[in-house]
Each structure stands twice: as C-alpha cells, then as structure tokens.
CSV table of C-alpha atoms and ligand atoms in Angstrom, one decimal:
chain,number,residue,atom,x,y,z
A,1,MET,CA,129.4,102.4,106.3
A,2,SER,CA,127.4,105.7,106.2
A,3,LYS,CA,125.2,106.6,109.1
A,4,ILE,CA,121.8,108.1,108.4
A,5,LEU,CA,119.4,109.9,110.7
A,6,LEU,CA,115.8,109.2,109.9
A,7,THR,CA,113.2,111.6,111.5
A,8,GLY,CA,109.6,110.5,111.5
A,9,ALA,CA,111.1,107.0,111.4
A,10,THR,CA,108.1,105.0,112.9
A,11,GLY,CA,105.6,106.7,110.5
A,12,TYR,CA,104.2,105.2,107.4
A,13,ILE,CA,106.9,106.1,104.8
A,14,GLY,CA,109.7,106.3,107.4
A,15,SER,CA,109.2,102.7,108.6
A,16,HIS,CA,109.4,101.3,105.1
A,17,THR,CA,112.4,103.5,104.2
A,18,TRP,CA,114.1,102.4,107.4
A,19,LEU,CA,114.0,98.8,106.1
A,20,ALA,CA,115.1,99.8,102.6
A,21,LEU,CA,118.1,101.7,104.0
A,22,LEU,CA,119.2,98.8,106.2
A,23,ALA,CA,118.8,96.4,103.3
A,24,ALA,CA,121.1,98.7,101.3
A,25,GLY,CA,123.7,98.5,104.0
A,26,TYR,CA,123.3,101.8,105.8
A,27,GLU,CA,123.5,102.3,109.5
A,28,VAL,CA,120.2,104.0,110.6
A,29,VAL,CA,119.2,105.9,113.7
A,30,GLY,CA,115.5,106.5,113.9
A,31,VAL,CA,113.9,109.4,115.7
A,32,ASP,CA,110.1,109.9,116.3
A,33,ASP,CA,107.9,111.4,119.0
A,34,PHE,CA,105.0,109.1,118.2
A,35,SER,CA,102.7,112.0,117.6
A,36,ASN,CA,101.3,110.1,114.6
A,37,SER,CA,102.7,106.6,115.0
A,38,SER,CA,102.9,103.7,117.4
A,39,PRO,CA,105.9,102.3,119.3
A,40,ALA,CA,104.5,98.9,118.2
A,41,VAL,CA,106.3,99.5,114.8
A,42,LEU,CA,109.7,98.9,116.5
A,43,PRO,CA,109.4,95.2,117.3
A,44,ARG,CA,107.9,94.6,113.8
A,45,LEU,CA,110.9,96.3,112.3
A,46,ALA,CA,113.2,94.3,114.5
A,47,GLN,CA,111.6,91.1,113.3
A,48,LEU,CA,111.8,92.1,109.6
A,49,ALA,CA,115.4,93.5,109.9
A,50,GLY,CA,116.7,90.7,112.1
A,51,ALA,CA,118.1,93.1,114.7
A,52,MET,CA,116.6,95.7,117.1
A,53,PRO,CA,116.6,99.1,115.3
A,54,VAL,CA,118.5,102.0,116.9
A,55,PHE,CA,115.8,104.4,118.0
A,56,GLU,CA,115.5,107.6,120.1
A,57,CYS,CA,112.1,109.1,121.1
A,58,ALA,CA,112.4,112.8,120.5
A,59,ASP,CA,110.6,115.8,119.1
A,60,VAL,CA,112.8,117.1,116.3
A,61,GLY,CA,111.5,120.7,117.1
A,62,ASP,CA,113.2,120.4,120.5
A,63,PRO,CA,116.8,121.6,120.0
A,64,GLU,CA,118.1,120.0,123.2
A,65,ALA,CA,116.6,116.6,122.4
A,66,LEU,CA,118.0,116.7,118.9
A,67,GLU,CA,121.4,117.9,120.1
A,68,ALA,CA,121.5,114.9,122.4
A,69,VAL,CA,121.0,112.6,119.4
A,70,PHE,CA,123.7,114.3,117.4
A,71,ALA,CA,126.1,114.2,120.3
A,72,LYS,CA,125.9,110.4,120.3
A,73,HIS,CA,126.2,109.8,116.5
A,74,GLN,CA,128.1,111.2,113.6
A,75,PHE,CA,125.6,111.3,110.7
A,76,ASP,CA,126.5,111.4,107.0
A,77,ALA,CA,123.0,112.4,106.0
A,78,VAL,CA,119.5,113.1,107.3
A,79,VAL,CA,116.3,111.9,105.8
A,80,HIS,CA,113.6,114.2,107.3
A,81,PHE,CA,110.1,112.8,107.3
A,82,ALA,CA,108.9,114.2,110.6
A,83,ALA,CA,105.9,116.5,109.9
A,84,PHE,CA,102.1,116.7,110.3
A,85,LYS,CA,100.4,115.8,107.0
A,86,ALA,CA,96.6,116.2,107.1
A,87,VAL,CA,95.6,118.8,104.6
A,88,GLY,CA,92.1,119.5,106.2
A,89,GLU,CA,93.5,119.7,109.7
A,90,SER,CA,96.2,122.1,108.5
A,91,GLY,CA,93.4,124.6,107.7
A,92,GLU,CA,92.0,124.3,111.2
A,93,LYS,CA,95.3,124.3,113.1
A,94,PRO,CA,97.7,126.4,110.9
A,95,LEU,CA,99.9,127.3,113.8
A,96,ASP,CA,100.5,123.7,114.8
A,97,TYR,CA,101.5,122.9,111.2
A,98,TYR,CA,103.8,125.8,110.8
A,99,ARG,CA,105.4,125.2,114.2
A,100,ASN,CA,105.9,121.5,113.7
A,101,ASN,CA,106.7,121.3,110.0
A,102,ILE,CA,108.8,124.6,109.7
A,103,GLY,CA,110.1,124.7,113.3
A,104,GLY,CA,111.1,121.0,113.0
A,105,LEU,CA,113.0,121.6,109.7
A,106,LEU,CA,114.8,124.7,111.1
A,107,THR,CA,115.9,122.8,114.2
A,108,VAL,CA,117.1,119.8,112.2
A,109,CYS,CA,119.1,122.0,109.8
A,110,ALA,CA,120.6,124.1,112.6
A,111,THR,CA,121.6,121.0,114.5
A,112,MET,CA,123.1,119.5,111.4
A,113,ALA,CA,125.1,122.7,110.7
A,114,ALA,CA,126.4,122.7,114.2
A,115,HIS,CA,127.7,119.1,113.7
A,116,GLY,CA,129.0,119.6,110.1
A,117,CYS,CA,126.4,117.3,108.6
A,118,ARG,CA,125.1,119.0,105.4
A,119,ARG,CA,123.2,116.4,103.4
A,120,ILE,CA,119.4,116.3,103.8
A,121,VAL,CA,116.6,114.5,102.0
A,122,PHE,CA,113.4,116.3,102.5
A,123,SER,CA,109.8,115.0,102.2
A,124,SER,CA,108.1,117.4,99.8
A,125,SER,CA,104.8,116.7,98.0
A,126,ALA,CA,103.0,116.9,94.7
A,127,THR,CA,100.8,119.3,96.6
A,128,VAL,CA,103.3,122.0,95.8
A,129,TYR,CA,102.0,122.0,92.2
A,130,GLY,CA,98.7,123.4,93.3
A,131,THR,CA,96.2,123.1,90.4
A,132,PRO,CA,98.2,121.6,87.5
A,133,GLU,CA,98.2,123.7,84.3
A,134,LYS,CA,99.6,120.8,82.3
A,135,LEU,CA,100.1,117.0,82.8
A,136,PRO,CA,102.3,115.2,83.4
A,137,LEU,CA,103.9,117.4,86.0
A,138,ARG,CA,107.5,118.2,85.5
A,139,GLU,CA,109.7,119.7,88.3
A,140,ASP,CA,109.8,123.0,86.5
A,141,ALA,CA,106.0,123.4,86.5
A,142,PRO,CA,104.7,126.4,88.5
A,143,VAL,CA,104.3,125.9,92.2
A,144,SER,CA,101.6,127.2,94.6
A,145,ALA,CA,99.9,126.3,97.9
A,146,VAL,CA,96.3,126.3,98.6
A,147,ASN,CA,96.4,125.2,102.3
A,148,PRO,CA,98.8,125.6,105.2
A,149,TYR,CA,100.1,122.0,104.8
A,150,GLY,CA,101.1,122.8,101.2
A,151,GLN,CA,102.7,126.1,102.3
A,152,THR,CA,104.9,124.2,104.8
A,153,LYS,CA,106.2,122.0,101.9
A,154,LEU,CA,106.9,125.0,99.7
A,155,ILE,CA,108.5,127.0,102.5
A,156,GLY,CA,110.6,123.8,103.4
A,157,GLU,CA,111.9,123.6,99.8
A,158,THR,CA,112.7,127.4,99.9
A,159,ILE,CA,114.5,127.1,103.2
A,160,LEU,CA,116.7,124.3,101.8
A,161,ARG,CA,117.4,126.3,98.6
A,162,ASP,CA,118.5,129.3,100.7
A,163,VAL,CA,120.6,127.2,103.0
A,164,GLY,CA,122.4,125.7,99.9
A,165,ALA,CA,122.8,129.2,98.3
A,166,ALA,CA,124.4,130.5,101.5
A,167,ASP,CA,126.8,127.6,101.9
A,168,PRO,CA,127.4,125.5,98.8
A,169,ARG,CA,128.7,122.6,100.9
A,170,TRP,CA,125.1,121.8,101.7
A,171,GLN,CA,123.5,119.1,99.5
A,172,THR,CA,119.7,118.9,99.6
A,173,ALA,CA,117.2,116.6,97.9
A,174,ALA,CA,113.6,117.7,97.9
A,175,LEU,CA,111.5,114.7,96.9
A,176,ARG,CA,108.0,115.5,95.7
A,177,TYR,CA,105.9,112.4,96.4
A,178,PHE,CA,102.7,111.8,94.5
A,179,ASN,CA,100.2,109.5,96.3
A,180,PRO,CA,102.0,106.8,98.5
A,181,VAL,CA,99.9,103.7,99.0
A,182,GLY,CA,100.5,99.9,99.7
A,183,ALA,CA,102.5,98.3,102.4
A,184,HIS,CA,105.5,96.0,103.1
A,185,GLU,CA,105.0,92.7,101.3
A,186,SER,CA,105.2,90.9,104.7
A,187,GLY,CA,102.0,92.5,105.9
A,188,GLN,CA,103.8,93.4,109.1
A,189,ILE,CA,104.0,97.2,108.6
A,190,GLY,CA,101.7,99.6,106.8
A,191,GLU,CA,99.7,102.7,107.0
A,192,ASP,CA,97.7,103.0,110.2
A,193,PRO,CA,95.7,106.3,110.2
A,194,ARG,CA,94.3,107.6,113.4
A,195,GLY,CA,90.5,108.1,113.3
A,196,ILE,CA,88.7,108.4,110.0
A,197,PRO,CA,91.2,108.0,107.1
A,198,ASN,CA,91.7,111.2,105.0
A,199,ASN,CA,93.2,109.4,102.1
A,200,LEU,CA,91.6,107.1,99.5
A,201,MET,CA,93.4,103.7,99.8
A,202,PRO,CA,93.3,103.4,103.6
A,203,TYR,CA,89.6,104.3,103.5
A,204,VAL,CA,89.0,101.6,100.8
A,205,ALA,CA,91.0,99.1,102.9
A,206,GLN,CA,88.8,99.8,105.9
A,207,VAL,CA,85.6,99.3,103.9
A,208,ALA,CA,87.0,96.0,102.5
A,209,VAL,CA,87.9,94.7,105.9
A,210,GLY,CA,84.4,95.7,107.3
A,211,ARG,CA,85.5,98.6,109.6
A,212,ARG,CA,83.5,101.1,107.5
A,213,ASP,CA,80.3,100.6,105.5
A,214,VAL,CA,80.7,102.6,102.4
A,215,LEU,CA,83.2,104.7,100.5
A,216,LYS,CA,82.2,108.3,99.6
A,217,VAL,CA,83.6,109.1,96.2
A,218,PHE,CA,84.2,112.8,96.3
A,219,GLY,CA,82.9,114.0,92.9
A,220,ASN,CA,81.9,112.2,89.7
A,221,ASP,CA,81.8,115.2,87.4
A,222,TYR,CA,85.4,116.0,86.9
A,223,ASP,CA,86.9,116.3,83.5
A,224,THR,CA,88.4,112.8,83.6
A,225,PRO,CA,87.5,109.6,81.8
A,226,ASP,CA,85.0,108.3,84.4
A,227,GLY,CA,84.4,111.7,86.1
A,228,THR,CA,86.3,110.8,89.4
A,229,GLY,CA,89.6,112.2,90.5
A,230,VAL,CA,92.8,110.8,88.9
A,231,ARG,CA,96.0,110.4,90.9
A,232,ASP,CA,99.5,109.0,90.5
A,233,TYR,CA,99.5,106.2,93.2
A,234,ILE,CA,103.0,105.0,94.1
A,235,HIS,CA,103.9,101.9,96.1
A,236,VAL,CA,105.5,102.8,99.4
A,237,LEU,CA,108.3,100.3,98.7
A,238,ASP,CA,109.1,102.1,95.5
A,239,LEU,CA,109.1,105.3,97.4
A,240,ALA,CA,111.4,103.9,100.0
A,241,GLU,CA,113.8,102.7,97.3
A,242,GLY,CA,113.6,106.3,95.9
A,243,HIS,CA,115.0,107.5,99.2
A,244,VAL,CA,117.8,105.1,99.2
A,245,ALA,CA,118.7,106.3,95.7
A,246,ALA,CA,118.5,109.9,96.9
A,247,VAL,CA,120.8,109.2,99.8
A,248,ARG,CA,123.2,107.4,97.5
A,249,PHE,CA,123.1,110.4,95.1
A,250,LEU,CA,123.9,112.9,97.8
A,251,LEU,CA,126.8,110.8,99.1
A,252,SER,CA,128.3,110.6,95.7
A,253,HIS,CA,127.5,113.9,93.9
A,254,PRO,CA,128.2,117.5,95.1
A,255,GLU,CA,124.8,118.6,93.9
A,256,SER,CA,121.3,119.4,95.1
A,257,ILE,CA,118.1,118.2,93.4
A,258,THR,CA,114.4,118.5,93.4
A,259,VAL,CA,112.6,115.5,91.9
A,260,ASN,CA,109.2,113.9,91.5
A,261,LEU,CA,108.7,110.4,92.9
A,262,GLY,CA,105.7,109.1,91.1
A,263,THR,CA,105.0,106.4,88.5
A,264,GLY,CA,103.8,108.6,85.7
A,265,GLN,CA,100.5,106.7,85.5
A,266,GLY,CA,97.2,108.1,86.7
A,267,TYR,CA,94.3,106.1,88.0
A,268,SER,CA,90.8,107.2,88.9
A,269,VAL,CA,89.0,106.6,92.2
A,270,LEU,CA,86.9,103.9,90.5
A,271,ASP,CA,90.0,102.3,89.1
A,272,VAL,CA,91.3,102.0,92.6
A,273,VAL,CA,88.0,100.6,93.9
A,274,ARG,CA,87.9,97.9,91.2
A,275,ALA,CA,91.6,97.0,91.7
A,276,TYR,CA,91.0,96.7,95.5
A,277,GLU,CA,88.0,94.5,95.0
A,278,ALA,CA,90.0,92.2,92.8
A,279,ALA,CA,93.0,92.1,95.2
A,280,SER,CA,90.9,91.5,98.3
A,281,GLY,CA,88.1,89.4,96.9
A,282,LYS,CA,85.8,91.7,99.0
A,283,PRO,CA,83.2,94.2,97.8
A,284,VAL,CA,83.9,97.9,98.3
A,285,PRO,CA,80.5,99.6,98.2
A,286,TYR,CA,80.6,103.3,97.3
A,287,GLU,CA,78.3,106.2,96.8
A,288,PHE,CA,78.9,109.4,95.0
A,289,ALA,CA,79.3,112.5,97.2
A,290,PRO,CA,80.1,116.2,96.4
A,291,ARG,CA,83.6,117.2,95.5
A,292,ARG,CA,86.0,117.7,98.4
A,293,ALA,CA,87.1,121.3,98.8
A,294,GLY,CA,90.6,121.9,97.4
A,295,ASP,CA,90.8,118.7,95.3
A,296,VAL,CA,92.2,118.9,91.8
A,297,ALA,CA,90.7,116.8,88.9
A,298,ALA,CA,93.9,115.0,87.9
A,299,CYS,CA,97.5,114.9,88.9
A,300,TRP,CA,100.3,112.7,87.8
A,301,ALA,CA,104.1,112.9,87.5
A,302,ASP,CA,106.6,113.0,84.8
A,303,PRO,CA,109.1,110.7,86.6
A,304,SER,CA,111.9,111.0,84.1
A,305,LEU,CA,114.2,113.3,86.1
A,306,ALA,CA,114.3,110.8,89.0
A,307,ALA,CA,115.3,108.1,86.4
A,308,GLU,CA,118.0,110.3,84.9
A,309,LYS,CA,119.4,111.7,88.2
A,310,LEU,CA,118.8,108.9,90.7
A,311,GLY,CA,118.7,105.9,88.4
A,312,TRP,CA,115.3,105.1,90.1
A,313,ARG,CA,112.0,104.1,88.6
A,314,ALA,CA,108.8,102.8,90.3
A,315,THR,CA,108.3,99.2,89.3
A,316,ARG,CA,105.2,98.1,91.2
A,317,GLY,CA,101.7,98.5,89.6
A,318,LEU,CA,98.3,99.2,91.0
A,319,ALA,CA,97.4,95.5,91.5
A,320,THR,CA,100.5,95.0,93.7
A,321,MET,CA,99.8,98.2,95.6
A,322,CYS,CA,96.3,96.9,96.4
A,323,GLU,CA,97.4,93.3,97.2
A,324,ASP,CA,100.1,94.6,99.6
A,325,SER,CA,97.7,97.0,101.3
A,326,TRP,CA,95.1,94.2,101.7
A,327,ARG,CA,97.7,91.8,103.2
A,328,TRP,CA,98.5,94.5,105.8
A,329,GLN,CA,94.9,95.5,106.4
A,330,SER,CA,93.6,91.9,106.7
A,331,LEU,CA,96.4,90.7,109.0
A,332,ASN,CA,96.0,93.9,111.2
A,333,PRO,CA,92.3,94.9,110.9
A,334,GLN,CA,92.7,97.4,113.8
A,335,GLY,CA,96.2,98.6,112.8
A,336,PHE,CA,99.2,98.2,115.1
B,401,NAD,P1,103.3,109.8,109.1
B,401,NAD,O1,102.5,110.7,109.9
B,401,NAD,O2,102.9,108.3,109.1
B,401,NAD,O3,104.8,109.9,109.6
B,401,NAD,C1,105.4,111.0,110.1
B,401,NAD,C2,106.1,110.7,111.4
B,401,NAD,O4,106.7,111.8,112.0
B,401,NAD,C3,105.1,110.1,112.4
B,401,NAD,O5,105.6,108.9,112.9
B,401,NAD,C4,105.1,111.2,113.5
B,401,NAD,O6,104.9,110.6,114.8
B,401,NAD,C5,106.4,111.8,113.3
B,401,NAD,N1,106.5,113.2,113.8
B,401,NAD,C6,105.7,114.3,113.5
B,401,NAD,N2,106.2,115.4,114.1
B,401,NAD,C7,107.3,115.0,114.7
B,401,NAD,C8,108.3,115.8,115.5
B,401,NAD,N3,108.1,117.1,115.7
B,401,NAD,N4,109.3,115.1,116.0
B,401,NAD,C9,109.5,113.7,115.8
B,401,NAD,N5,108.6,113.0,115.1
B,401,NAD,C10,107.6,113.7,114.5
B,401,NAD,O7,103.4,110.4,107.6
B,401,NAD,P2,104.0,109.8,106.3
B,401,NAD,O8,102.9,109.5,105.4
B,401,NAD,O9,105.0,108.7,106.6
B,401,NAD,O10,104.7,111.0,105.7
B,401,NAD,C11,106.1,111.3,105.9
B,401,NAD,C12,106.5,112.6,105.3
B,401,NAD,O11,106.1,112.6,103.9
B,401,NAD,C13,105.8,113.8,105.9
B,401,NAD,O12,106.7,114.9,105.9
B,401,NAD,C14,104.7,114.1,104.9
B,401,NAD,O13,104.3,115.4,104.9
B,401,NAD,C15,105.3,113.7,103.6
B,401,NAD,N6,104.4,113.3,102.5
B,401,NAD,C16,103.5,112.3,102.8
B,401,NAD,C17,102.6,112.0,101.8
B,401,NAD,C18,101.5,110.9,102.0
B,401,NAD,O14,100.5,111.0,101.3
B,401,NAD,N7,101.7,110.0,103.0
B,401,NAD,C19,102.6,112.6,100.5
B,401,NAD,C20,103.6,113.6,100.3
B,401,NAD,C21,104.5,113.9,101.3
B,402,WQD,C1,92.8,110.7,96.2
B,402,WQD,C2,91.5,110.8,95.4
B,402,WQD,C3,89.9,112.2,96.3
B,402,WQD,C4,89.1,109.9,100.0
B,402,WQD,C5,96.6,114.0,99.6
B,402,WQD,C6,97.3,115.3,99.9
B,402,WQD,C7,98.6,115.4,99.3
B,402,WQD,C8,99.5,114.2,99.6
B,402,WQD,C9,98.8,112.9,99.3
B,402,WQD,C10,100.8,114.7,101.5
B,402,WQD,C11,90.9,112.2,95.2
B,402,WQD,C12,89.4,110.8,96.3
B,402,WQD,C13,89.6,110.3,98.7
B,402,WQD,C14,87.8,109.4,100.0
B,402,WQD,C15,87.5,109.9,97.7
B,402,WQD,N1,99.8,114.2,101.0
B,402,WQD,N2,88.8,110.4,97.6
B,402,WQD,N3,87.0,109.4,98.9
B,402,WQD,O1,94.0,114.4,97.9
B,402,WQD,O2,95.4,113.4,96.0
B,402,WQD,O3,96.5,113.9,98.2
B,402,WQD,O4,97.5,112.9,100.0
B,402,WQD,O5,101.6,115.4,101.0
B,402,WQD,O6,99.2,116.6,99.7
B,402,WQD,O7,96.4,116.3,99.5
B,402,WQD,O8,94.9,112.0,98.1
B,402,WQD,O9,94.1,109.9,98.9
B,402,WQD,O10,93.1,112.0,99.8
B,402,WQD,O11,92.6,111.4,97.5
B,402,WQD,O12,86.8,109.9,96.7
B,402,WQD,O13,87.3,109.0,101.1
B,402,WQD,O14,90.5,110.0,96.1
B,402,WQD,O15,88.8,113.1,96.0
B,402,WQD,O16,90.4,112.3,94.0
B,402,WQD,P1,95.1,113.5,97.5
B,402,WQD,P2,93.7,111.3,98.6
C-alpha cells in the first residue's frame, strides 16, 4: 500500500482529497499548521473515514519539523496543498506569500530529495493563464501572473520543471485547478473561509444562510452572455478524485505532467445565484457593483488532457455543487 504525505491536509481541498485517497486504499499522513484551517476538521474526518487520521501539526517551511515527519514515515508521493491563497492579500503581503508558498515548496522538495521520495503533486491554478487569449484554455496556452499569488504558482511550476530537468527520476504533476466549490455530500466538511469570503460561492452560501445581507456582483458589463463574469466551477469531490488519479499516474508512469482540472463548462455569476437559490430554497439578494480589479471576463478549461492522461473527468454539475455547498452551510452556519 503506497503512503502519501498530504500537506495543507486540513484545508478545504486537502480534507476532501484526504478522504478520497483513503477511499482509494492509500495510507495518508496529513500535515498542516492550521494557519487557514481548524483542528475541528480532524474528528469530522475520523467520523467519515471510520478511523482517526494520521496527522502532524507542522509548518512545511520549517525544515526541522518536516524532517521529523519524513524520519517517521517512508513516503511514496507527496500531494502539496499547503499555501496561502488569497489573491488580494497577496498584493498587500507579497513577502508572506513568497515565503510561505515558495519557501514551503522548496523545503518540501529538499526534504523529499534527502529521503529519496521524488513524486509530487502540486496545487497550481488557472490563475497562471492570466487574461485568456482564447477559450477554452488548453495547457499550452500562454502563462502570466498579474499578482504575487499567481507568481507563486508560476514559480512553483518552474521549480518543479527545473528539478525534473536536473534529475529525471523526479515525477511531478502540476494540477491547474479552475474554481473549486461545493462540499462533501455528508455536509460534515466544506469550505470555511475566515472573515469575509473572497470567492463567489462561499459568499453566496453565507447570504443564503442569513450571515450576510446581499451579494455584490462585481461587474455586469463584461463581454459575456449576461454581462457577469464566467468561470469553470468544479466540485471539490471531482477535484479530490483528480488528485487520486494524479497520484495513481505518478506511481505507474515514469512521466511528469501539467494538466487542467476543470469541467470545460462556464457559468456566469447570475447562473450561480439562480442555481444556489434553487438548491437552497432561499433567496440570494444581489446588487451590481463595479468590476473587481484583476478579474477576467471569462475563463474555462479544455479538460481533455486530464481525461487522456489521467483517465479522469469531472462528473458533478452546478446543481450538485450548490446542493452540497448548501448542505454544509446549513448544517454548519458558523463553519467548523
Ligand atoms: P486552504 O487555505 O483551505 O488550505 C490550505 C491549507 O494549507 C490550510 O489548511 C493551511 O492551514 C495550510 N497551510 C498553509 N501554509 C502552511 C504551511 N506553511 N505549513 C503547513 N500548512 C500550511 O486552501 P485550499 O482552497 O484547500 O487550497 C489548497 C491549495 O490549492 C493551495 O495551494 C491553493 O493555492 C491551491 N488552489 C486553490 C484554489 C481555490 O480556489 N480554492 C484554486 C486553485 C489553486
Ligand atoms: C468568481 C466570479 C467574480 C465574489 C479565484 C482566484 C483564482 C483561484 C480561484 C486560487 C468572478 C465574481 C466573486 C463576489 C462576485 N484561486 N464575484 N462577487 O476570481 O475566478 O478565482 O479563486 O488559485 O486564482 O483568483 O473566483 O470565486 O473570487 O470569483 O461577483 O463577492 O464571481 O467577479 O466573476 P476567481 P471568485
């Protein structure tokens, strides 16, 4: 049975991927420093998985702490989620973002190399496509970064490419996520943003549950069918299964890959509002507001490379994404 190290394991995508890896039969060791998640995730995971998860509280940028984890376990692969992810905050605190996202990746890779573990799945993002010239986005589209967060993902991909070029025994998978939303179907784990949500669906969820009064729709004059921004929302459970497929790929192919994880389908802000109202049975009042700086009009994936290479495709639609988000939000109105 292969043993996988999950960094950022108690976070939104990490916690769902943890369950998916366990369900696929992998042994998993989770690491997190709780800088953006709650220890309350762990008993929920235990309940869902039927056993207490193996967990170490550590900062992946701390070489000694990470060395202690690697000294206890022989890992076959690492799935590296740990990073800061707020685009706006990255412009205000660029040094924190470079230190945590780049410093963390460097420490993870150096510790892996020291222990002869050379398979890594890296959380990249559709943000690396900058302003798309052509849709849908294929992996060979031009890349650029318009904020420090995006830079950390581009630099992360570059670091992995260079590591692989220097030593072909390394196998890396850079997964470019589009817009992860939704929650586990049990309603026991889900996205729990601190403070005011930056992203659309958690904000809509908090309006539906009565925590916030009104959604601000950032821009209604984009060149899109209804004037609001269009994105490729992907269910976090599909995303989690994409990671299982990537781990399986690395364990069975002597190759490295960069692939999109999206559905290939774009929805507008107003499509999401309507789908959420239908799923929750609650009104989601909204008002139009100016465009948000740095936003693109539309962005969706060509997901065919992931289908070809990983044998993976997203299967859950927008209605399921909203229903599962609502179950989590309504059962846990204040989060964990
Ligand atoms: P999240 O904040 O919920 O999870 C990240 C986890 O990493 C948190 O639990 C946090 O406490 C932990 N962490 C951060 N720095 C750490 C460190 N130095 N040591 C140990 N733990 C640390 O975010 P998420 O949405 O689950 O995102 C996971 C990854 O996917 C991130 O790398 C993010 O950049 C990337 N990503 C997310 C999205 C998205 O929209 N959610 C989209 C594309 C890419
Ligand atoms: C979606 C749409 C907004 C909030 C971000 C990061 C990206 C990736 C995923 C990490 C846009 C509109 C939003 C609100 C709104 N993360 N919106 N009112 O910006 O596509 O992507 O998360 O890698 O890097 O940039 O996602 O959910 O913030 O916005 O109208 O209160 O919803 O303008 O059109 P985005 P989002």
